[in-house]
mmCIF file of C-alpha atoms in Angstrom:
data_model
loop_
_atom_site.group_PDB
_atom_site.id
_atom_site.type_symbol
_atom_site.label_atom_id
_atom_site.label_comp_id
_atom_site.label_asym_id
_atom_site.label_seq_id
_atom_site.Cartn_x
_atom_site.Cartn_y
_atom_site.Cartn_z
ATOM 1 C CA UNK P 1 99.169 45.021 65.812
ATOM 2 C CA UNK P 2 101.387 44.548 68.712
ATOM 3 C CA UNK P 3 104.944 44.707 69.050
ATOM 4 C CA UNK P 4 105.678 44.671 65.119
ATOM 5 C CA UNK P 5 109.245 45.536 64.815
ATOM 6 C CA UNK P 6 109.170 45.366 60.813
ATOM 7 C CA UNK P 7 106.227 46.212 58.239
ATOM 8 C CA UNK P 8 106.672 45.617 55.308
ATOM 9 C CA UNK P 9 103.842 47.098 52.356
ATOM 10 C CA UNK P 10 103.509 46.397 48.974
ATOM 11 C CA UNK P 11 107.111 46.314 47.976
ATOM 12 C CA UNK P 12 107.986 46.766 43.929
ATOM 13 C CA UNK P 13 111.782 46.672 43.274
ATOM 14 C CA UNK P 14 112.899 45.623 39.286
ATOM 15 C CA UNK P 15 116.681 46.004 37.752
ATOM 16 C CA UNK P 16 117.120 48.398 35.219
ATOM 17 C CA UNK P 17 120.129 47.645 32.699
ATOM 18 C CA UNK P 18 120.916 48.771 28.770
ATOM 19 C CA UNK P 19 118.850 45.758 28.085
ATOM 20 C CA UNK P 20 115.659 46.606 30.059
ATOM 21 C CA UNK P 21 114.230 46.461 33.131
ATOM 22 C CA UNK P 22 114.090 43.278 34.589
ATOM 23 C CA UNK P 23 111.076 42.763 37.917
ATOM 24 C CA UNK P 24 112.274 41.286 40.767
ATOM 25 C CA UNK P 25 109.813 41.662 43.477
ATOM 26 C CA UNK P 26 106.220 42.647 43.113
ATOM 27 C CA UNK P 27 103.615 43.650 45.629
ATOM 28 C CA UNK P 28 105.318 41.661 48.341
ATOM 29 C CA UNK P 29 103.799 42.338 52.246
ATOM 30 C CA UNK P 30 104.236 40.714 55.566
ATOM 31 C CA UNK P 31 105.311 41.825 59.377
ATOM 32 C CA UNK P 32 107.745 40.458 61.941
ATOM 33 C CA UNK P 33 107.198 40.458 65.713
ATOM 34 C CA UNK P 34 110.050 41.879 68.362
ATOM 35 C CA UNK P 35 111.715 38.879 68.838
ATOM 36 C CA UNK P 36 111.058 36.697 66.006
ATOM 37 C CA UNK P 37 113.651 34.366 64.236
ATOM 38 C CA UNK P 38 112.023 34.233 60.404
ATOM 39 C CA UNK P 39 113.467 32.585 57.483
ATOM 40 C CA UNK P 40 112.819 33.491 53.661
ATOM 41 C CA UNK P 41 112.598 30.628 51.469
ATOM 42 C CA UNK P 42 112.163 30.603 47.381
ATOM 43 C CA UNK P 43 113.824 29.321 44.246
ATOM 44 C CA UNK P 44 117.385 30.365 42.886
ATOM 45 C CA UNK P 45 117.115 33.942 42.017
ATOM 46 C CA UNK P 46 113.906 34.663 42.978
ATOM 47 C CA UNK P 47 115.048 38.084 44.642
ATOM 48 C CA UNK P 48 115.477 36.854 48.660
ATOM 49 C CA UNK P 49 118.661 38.903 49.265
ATOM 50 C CA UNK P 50 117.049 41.819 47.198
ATOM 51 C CA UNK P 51 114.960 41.496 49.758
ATOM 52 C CA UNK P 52 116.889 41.882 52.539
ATOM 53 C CA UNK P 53 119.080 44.418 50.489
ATOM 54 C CA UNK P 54 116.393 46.509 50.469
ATOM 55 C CA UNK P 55 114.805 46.518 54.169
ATOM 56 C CA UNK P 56 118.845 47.380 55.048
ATOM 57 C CA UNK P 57 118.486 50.249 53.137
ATOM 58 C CA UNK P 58 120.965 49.495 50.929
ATOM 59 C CA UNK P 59 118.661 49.970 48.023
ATOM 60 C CA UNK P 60 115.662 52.025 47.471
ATOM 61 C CA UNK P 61 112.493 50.492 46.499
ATOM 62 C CA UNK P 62 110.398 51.432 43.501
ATOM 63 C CA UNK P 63 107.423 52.027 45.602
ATOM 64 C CA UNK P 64 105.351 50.522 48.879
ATOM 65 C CA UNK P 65 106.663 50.688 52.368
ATOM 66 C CA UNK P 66 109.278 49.184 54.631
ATOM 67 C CA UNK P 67 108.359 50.617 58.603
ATOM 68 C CA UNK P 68 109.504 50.062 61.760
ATOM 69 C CA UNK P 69 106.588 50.803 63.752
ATOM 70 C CA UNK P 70 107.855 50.931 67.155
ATOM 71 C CA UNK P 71 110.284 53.777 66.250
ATOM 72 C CA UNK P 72 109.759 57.425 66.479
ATOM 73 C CA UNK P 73 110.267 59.131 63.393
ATOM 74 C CA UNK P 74 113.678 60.633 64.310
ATOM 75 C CA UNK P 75 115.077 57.115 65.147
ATOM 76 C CA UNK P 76 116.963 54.774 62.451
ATOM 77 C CA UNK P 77 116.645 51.058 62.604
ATOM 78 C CA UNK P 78 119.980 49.661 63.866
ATOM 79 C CA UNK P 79 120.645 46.793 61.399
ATOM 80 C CA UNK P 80 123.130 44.267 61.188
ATOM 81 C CA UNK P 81 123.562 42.220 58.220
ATOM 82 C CA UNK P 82 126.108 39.094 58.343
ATOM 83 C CA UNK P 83 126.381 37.478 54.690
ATOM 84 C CA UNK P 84 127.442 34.364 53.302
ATOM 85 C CA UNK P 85 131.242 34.926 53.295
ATOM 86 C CA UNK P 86 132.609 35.720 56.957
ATOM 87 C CA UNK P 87 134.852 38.633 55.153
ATOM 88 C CA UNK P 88 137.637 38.262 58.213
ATOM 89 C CA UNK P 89 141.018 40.277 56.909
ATOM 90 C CA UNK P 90 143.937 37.833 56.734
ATOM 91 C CA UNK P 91 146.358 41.102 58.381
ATOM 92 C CA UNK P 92 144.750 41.378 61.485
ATOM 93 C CA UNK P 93 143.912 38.927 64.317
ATOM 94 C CA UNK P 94 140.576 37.664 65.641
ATOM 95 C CA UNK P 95 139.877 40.624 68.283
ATOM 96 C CA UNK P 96 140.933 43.025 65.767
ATOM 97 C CA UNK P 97 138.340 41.702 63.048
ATOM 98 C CA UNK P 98 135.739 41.700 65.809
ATOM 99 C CA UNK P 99 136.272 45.766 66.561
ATOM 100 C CA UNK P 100 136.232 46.576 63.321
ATOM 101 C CA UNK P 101 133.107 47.632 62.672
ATOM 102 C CA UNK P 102 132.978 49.398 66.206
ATOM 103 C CA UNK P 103 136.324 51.425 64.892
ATOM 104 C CA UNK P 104 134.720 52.540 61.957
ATOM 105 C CA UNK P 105 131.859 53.654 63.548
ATOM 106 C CA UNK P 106 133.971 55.562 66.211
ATOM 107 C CA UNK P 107 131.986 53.384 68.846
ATOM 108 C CA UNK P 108 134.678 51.319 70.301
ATOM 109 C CA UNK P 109 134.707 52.339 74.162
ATOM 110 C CA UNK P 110 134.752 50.768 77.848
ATOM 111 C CA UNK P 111 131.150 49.409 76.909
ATOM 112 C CA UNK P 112 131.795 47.619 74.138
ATOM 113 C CA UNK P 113 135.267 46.205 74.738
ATOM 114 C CA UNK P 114 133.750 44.681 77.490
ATOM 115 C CA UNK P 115 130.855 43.698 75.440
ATOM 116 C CA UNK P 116 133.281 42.119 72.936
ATOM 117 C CA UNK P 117 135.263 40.112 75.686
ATOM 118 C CA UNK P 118 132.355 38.637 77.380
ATOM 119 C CA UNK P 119 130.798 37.273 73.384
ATOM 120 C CA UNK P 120 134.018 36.096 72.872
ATOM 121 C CA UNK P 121 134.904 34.331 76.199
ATOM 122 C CA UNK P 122 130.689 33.183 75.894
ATOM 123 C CA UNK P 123 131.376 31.561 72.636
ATOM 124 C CA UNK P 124 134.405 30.110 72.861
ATOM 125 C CA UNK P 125 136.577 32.494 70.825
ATOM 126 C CA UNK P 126 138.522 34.280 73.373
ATOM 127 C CA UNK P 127 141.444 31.461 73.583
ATOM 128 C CA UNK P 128 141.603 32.992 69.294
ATOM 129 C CA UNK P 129 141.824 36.567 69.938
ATOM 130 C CA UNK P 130 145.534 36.772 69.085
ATOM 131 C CA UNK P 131 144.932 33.997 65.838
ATOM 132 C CA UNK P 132 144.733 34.932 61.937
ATOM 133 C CA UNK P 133 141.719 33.992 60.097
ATOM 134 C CA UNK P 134 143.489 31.133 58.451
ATOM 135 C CA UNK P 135 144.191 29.523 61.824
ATOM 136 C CA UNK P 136 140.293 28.771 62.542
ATOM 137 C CA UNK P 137 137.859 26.524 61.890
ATOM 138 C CA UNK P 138 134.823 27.555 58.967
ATOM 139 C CA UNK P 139 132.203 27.723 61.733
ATOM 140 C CA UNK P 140 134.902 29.597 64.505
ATOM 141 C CA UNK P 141 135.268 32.264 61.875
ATOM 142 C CA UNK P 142 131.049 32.563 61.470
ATOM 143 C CA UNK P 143 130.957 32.367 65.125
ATOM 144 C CA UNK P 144 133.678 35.692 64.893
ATOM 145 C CA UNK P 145 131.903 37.013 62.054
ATOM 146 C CA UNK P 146 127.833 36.885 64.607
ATOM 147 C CA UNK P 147 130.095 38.603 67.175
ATOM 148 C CA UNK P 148 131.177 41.207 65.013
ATOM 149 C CA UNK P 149 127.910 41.848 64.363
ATOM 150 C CA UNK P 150 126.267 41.915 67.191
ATOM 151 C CA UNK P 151 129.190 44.096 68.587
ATOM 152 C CA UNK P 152 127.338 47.428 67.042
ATOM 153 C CA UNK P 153 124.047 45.825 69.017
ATOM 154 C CA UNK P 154 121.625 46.092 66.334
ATOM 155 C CA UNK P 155 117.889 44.985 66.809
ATOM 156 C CA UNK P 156 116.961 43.660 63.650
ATOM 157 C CA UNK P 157 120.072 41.046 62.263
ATOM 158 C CA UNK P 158 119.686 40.068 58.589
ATOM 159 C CA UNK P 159 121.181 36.509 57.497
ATOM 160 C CA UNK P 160 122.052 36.186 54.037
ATOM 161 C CA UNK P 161 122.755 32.417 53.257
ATOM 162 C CA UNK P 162 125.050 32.844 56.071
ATOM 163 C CA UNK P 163 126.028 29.195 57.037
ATOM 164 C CA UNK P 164 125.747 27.921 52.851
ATOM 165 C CA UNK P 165 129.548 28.380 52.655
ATOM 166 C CA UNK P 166 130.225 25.685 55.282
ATOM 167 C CA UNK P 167 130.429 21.915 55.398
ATOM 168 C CA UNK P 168 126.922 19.957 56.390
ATOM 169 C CA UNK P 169 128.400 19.050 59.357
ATOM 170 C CA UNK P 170 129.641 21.918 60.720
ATOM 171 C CA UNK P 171 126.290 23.615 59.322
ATOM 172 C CA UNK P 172 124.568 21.997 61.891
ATOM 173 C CA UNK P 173 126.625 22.547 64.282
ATOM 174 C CA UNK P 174 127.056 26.720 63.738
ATOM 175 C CA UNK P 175 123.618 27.218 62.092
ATOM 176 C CA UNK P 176 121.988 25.984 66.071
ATOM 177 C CA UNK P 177 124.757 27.779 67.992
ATOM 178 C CA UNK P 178 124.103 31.177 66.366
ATOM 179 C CA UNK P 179 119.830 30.820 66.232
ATOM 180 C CA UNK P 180 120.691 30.028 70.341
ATOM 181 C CA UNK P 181 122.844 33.426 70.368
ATOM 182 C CA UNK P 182 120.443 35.308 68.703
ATOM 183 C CA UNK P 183 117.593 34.215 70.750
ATOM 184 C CA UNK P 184 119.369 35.021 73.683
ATOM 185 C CA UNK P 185 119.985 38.285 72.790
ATOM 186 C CA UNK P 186 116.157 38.480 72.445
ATOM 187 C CA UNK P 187 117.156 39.794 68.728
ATOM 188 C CA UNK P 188 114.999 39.835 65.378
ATOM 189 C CA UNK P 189 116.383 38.045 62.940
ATOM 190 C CA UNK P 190 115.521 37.459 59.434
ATOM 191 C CA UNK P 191 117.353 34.538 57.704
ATOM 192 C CA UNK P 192 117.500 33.764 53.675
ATOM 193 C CA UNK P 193 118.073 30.550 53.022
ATOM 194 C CA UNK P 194 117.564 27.217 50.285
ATOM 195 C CA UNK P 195 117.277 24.549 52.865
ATOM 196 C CA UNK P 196 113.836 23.821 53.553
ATOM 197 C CA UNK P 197 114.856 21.586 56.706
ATOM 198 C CA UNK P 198 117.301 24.758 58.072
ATOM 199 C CA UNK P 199 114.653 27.022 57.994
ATOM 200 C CA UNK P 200 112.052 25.025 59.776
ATOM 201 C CA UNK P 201 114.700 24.316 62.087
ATOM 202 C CA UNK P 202 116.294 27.509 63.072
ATOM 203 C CA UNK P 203 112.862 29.674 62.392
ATOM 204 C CA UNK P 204 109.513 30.973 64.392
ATOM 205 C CA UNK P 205 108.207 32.249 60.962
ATOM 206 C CA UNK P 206 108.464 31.029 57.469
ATOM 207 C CA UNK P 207 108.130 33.575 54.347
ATOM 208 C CA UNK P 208 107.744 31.425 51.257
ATOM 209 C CA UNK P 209 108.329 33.645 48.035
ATOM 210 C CA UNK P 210 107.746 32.994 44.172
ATOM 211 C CA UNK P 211 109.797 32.589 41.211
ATOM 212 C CA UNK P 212 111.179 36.024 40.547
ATOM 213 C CA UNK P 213 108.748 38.005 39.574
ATOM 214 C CA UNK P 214 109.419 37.171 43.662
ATOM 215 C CA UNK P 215 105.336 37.691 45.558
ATOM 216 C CA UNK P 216 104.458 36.532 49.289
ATOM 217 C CA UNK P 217 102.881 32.768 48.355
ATOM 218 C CA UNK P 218 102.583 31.658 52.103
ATOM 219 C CA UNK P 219 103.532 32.350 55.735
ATOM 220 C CA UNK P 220 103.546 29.588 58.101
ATOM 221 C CA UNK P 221 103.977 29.784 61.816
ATOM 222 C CA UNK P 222 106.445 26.291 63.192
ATOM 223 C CA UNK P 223 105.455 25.314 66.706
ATOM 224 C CA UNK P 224 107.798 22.618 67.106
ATOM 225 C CA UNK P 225 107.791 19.854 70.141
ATOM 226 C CA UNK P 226 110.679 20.066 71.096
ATOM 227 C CA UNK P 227 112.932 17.780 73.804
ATOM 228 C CA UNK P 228 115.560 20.893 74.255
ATOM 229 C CA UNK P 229 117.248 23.375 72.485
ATOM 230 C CA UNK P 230 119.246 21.318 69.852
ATOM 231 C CA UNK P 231 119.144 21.614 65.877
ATOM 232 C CA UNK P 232 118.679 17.245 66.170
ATOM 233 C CA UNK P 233 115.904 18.331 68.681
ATOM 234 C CA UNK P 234 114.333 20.548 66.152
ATOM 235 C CA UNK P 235 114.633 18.281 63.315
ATOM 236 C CA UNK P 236 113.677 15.163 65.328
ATOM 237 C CA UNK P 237 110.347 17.009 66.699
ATOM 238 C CA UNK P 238 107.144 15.329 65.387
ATOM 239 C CA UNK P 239 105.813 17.830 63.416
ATOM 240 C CA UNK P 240 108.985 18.736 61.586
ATOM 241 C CA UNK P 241 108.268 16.221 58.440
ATOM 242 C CA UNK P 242 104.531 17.778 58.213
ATOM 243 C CA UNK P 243 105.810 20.935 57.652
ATOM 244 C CA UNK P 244 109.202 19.915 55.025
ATOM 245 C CA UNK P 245 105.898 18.589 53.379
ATOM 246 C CA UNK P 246 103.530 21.442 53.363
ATOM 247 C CA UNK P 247 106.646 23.884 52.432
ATOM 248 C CA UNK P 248 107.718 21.692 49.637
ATOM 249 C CA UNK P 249 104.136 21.740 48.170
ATOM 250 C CA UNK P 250 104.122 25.432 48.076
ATOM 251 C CA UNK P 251 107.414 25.715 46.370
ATOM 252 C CA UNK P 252 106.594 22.519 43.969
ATOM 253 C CA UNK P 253 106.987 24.151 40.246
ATOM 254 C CA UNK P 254 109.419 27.174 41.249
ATOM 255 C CA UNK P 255 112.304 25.303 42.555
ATOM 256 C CA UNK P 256 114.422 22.231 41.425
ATOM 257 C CA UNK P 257 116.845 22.819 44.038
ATOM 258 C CA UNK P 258 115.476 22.387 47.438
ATOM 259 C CA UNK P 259 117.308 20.152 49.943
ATOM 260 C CA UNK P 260 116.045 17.985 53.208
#
């Protein structure tokens, strides 16, 4: 197939403890386009950010295949993975949080400094450089947390449950403003999240997994009508309850916890 960034084949990963081994993910396949925004959706504990734990390379798989097909075989994906928790250090200010990743990988230079000013001053951080963590908002220090990340300019940026840790409100808000960034980056992105209505929202691409032990049960495309580029857009379009429905039906008997 054409311009699949991610391939993923048959994927078996179970925990192994003193008390056994426990499955977490069985036979589970599917591919992502260049440029696709897909969520993950599935009950509690069903094995989501295993998932994603595991296509970072993190963790190894017991067996099957995770490929990046449009890379040679001496080139490594270049990942970035931005979890719940914005993990900002109280001792150093907003800029310095934001190079810290390119300082530890000995990749801060002309180019990215620059890179870094124009993200900030783009997303309405750069008034903050000089601020502490504590000083900002929930959603400025996710928006300073996406810039981070995308400050090493991966191609493939993994969102674990990343906007669960703020307010509903604010949810909104910095759950739209960061899909808009990432589109515009022309990035792949693969998000993990509870909210049915966030990931029909924010996503091209739905992934619907099992109770743990977690298998593919459905992927649905969302072609949403949409009036511009809003979240309220997205969740006002026409066909957005049709799909809450059809997603909820396929989850209906793994997962209590669900929320519109």
């Amino acid at each position: 197939m054409e311009n699949i960034y991610l391939s993923v084949q048959h994927l078996n990963y179970s925990y192994h403890s003193m008390q056994g081994e426990t499955v977490a993910l069985t036979d589970i396949s599917f591919s992502i386009k260049q440029g696709d925004f897909v969520a993950i959706v599935g009950p509690s504990g069903c094995g989501k950010s295993t998932l994603l734990s595991l296509i970072a390379g993190l963790m190894d798989a017991d067996s099957g295949k995770i490929l990046f097909p449009m890379l040679t075989r001496s080139e490594s994906p270049k990942i970035g993975y931005m979890l719940q928790q914005d993990h900002l250090f109280e001792w150093r200010s907003i800029y310095k949080n934001i190079i810290l990743g390119l300082e530890i990988n000995h990749k801060y230079d002309k180019h990215t400094k620059l890179l870094v000013e124009k993200y900030m001053k783009d997303y309405g951080l750069w008034s903050f450089r000089n601020k502490r963590p504590s000083e900002l908002s929930g959603g400025m220090k996710q928006r300073a947390a996406l810039i981070r990340t995308l400050a090493l300019e991966p191609d493939l940026l993994l969102l674990d449950e990343s906007f669960s840790a703020l307010d509903y409100q604010t949810r909104l808000s910095v759950s739209g403003d960061i899909a808009r960034i990432i589109r515009k980056q022309g990035k792949t992105a693969i998000l993990v999240t509870h909210d049915i209505s966030e990931a029909i929202a924010l996503a091209d691409h739905i992934i619907i997994l099992s109770r743990r032990p977690a298998t593919v049960v459905s992927q649905i495309p969302i072609r949403l009508t949409l009036q511009d580029d809003s979240l309220i857009a997205s969740r006002n379009a026409p066909e957005f309850r049709q799909y809450f429905n059809l997603i909820w039906k396929e989850l209906e008997g793994y997962d209590e916890s669900t929320s519109l």
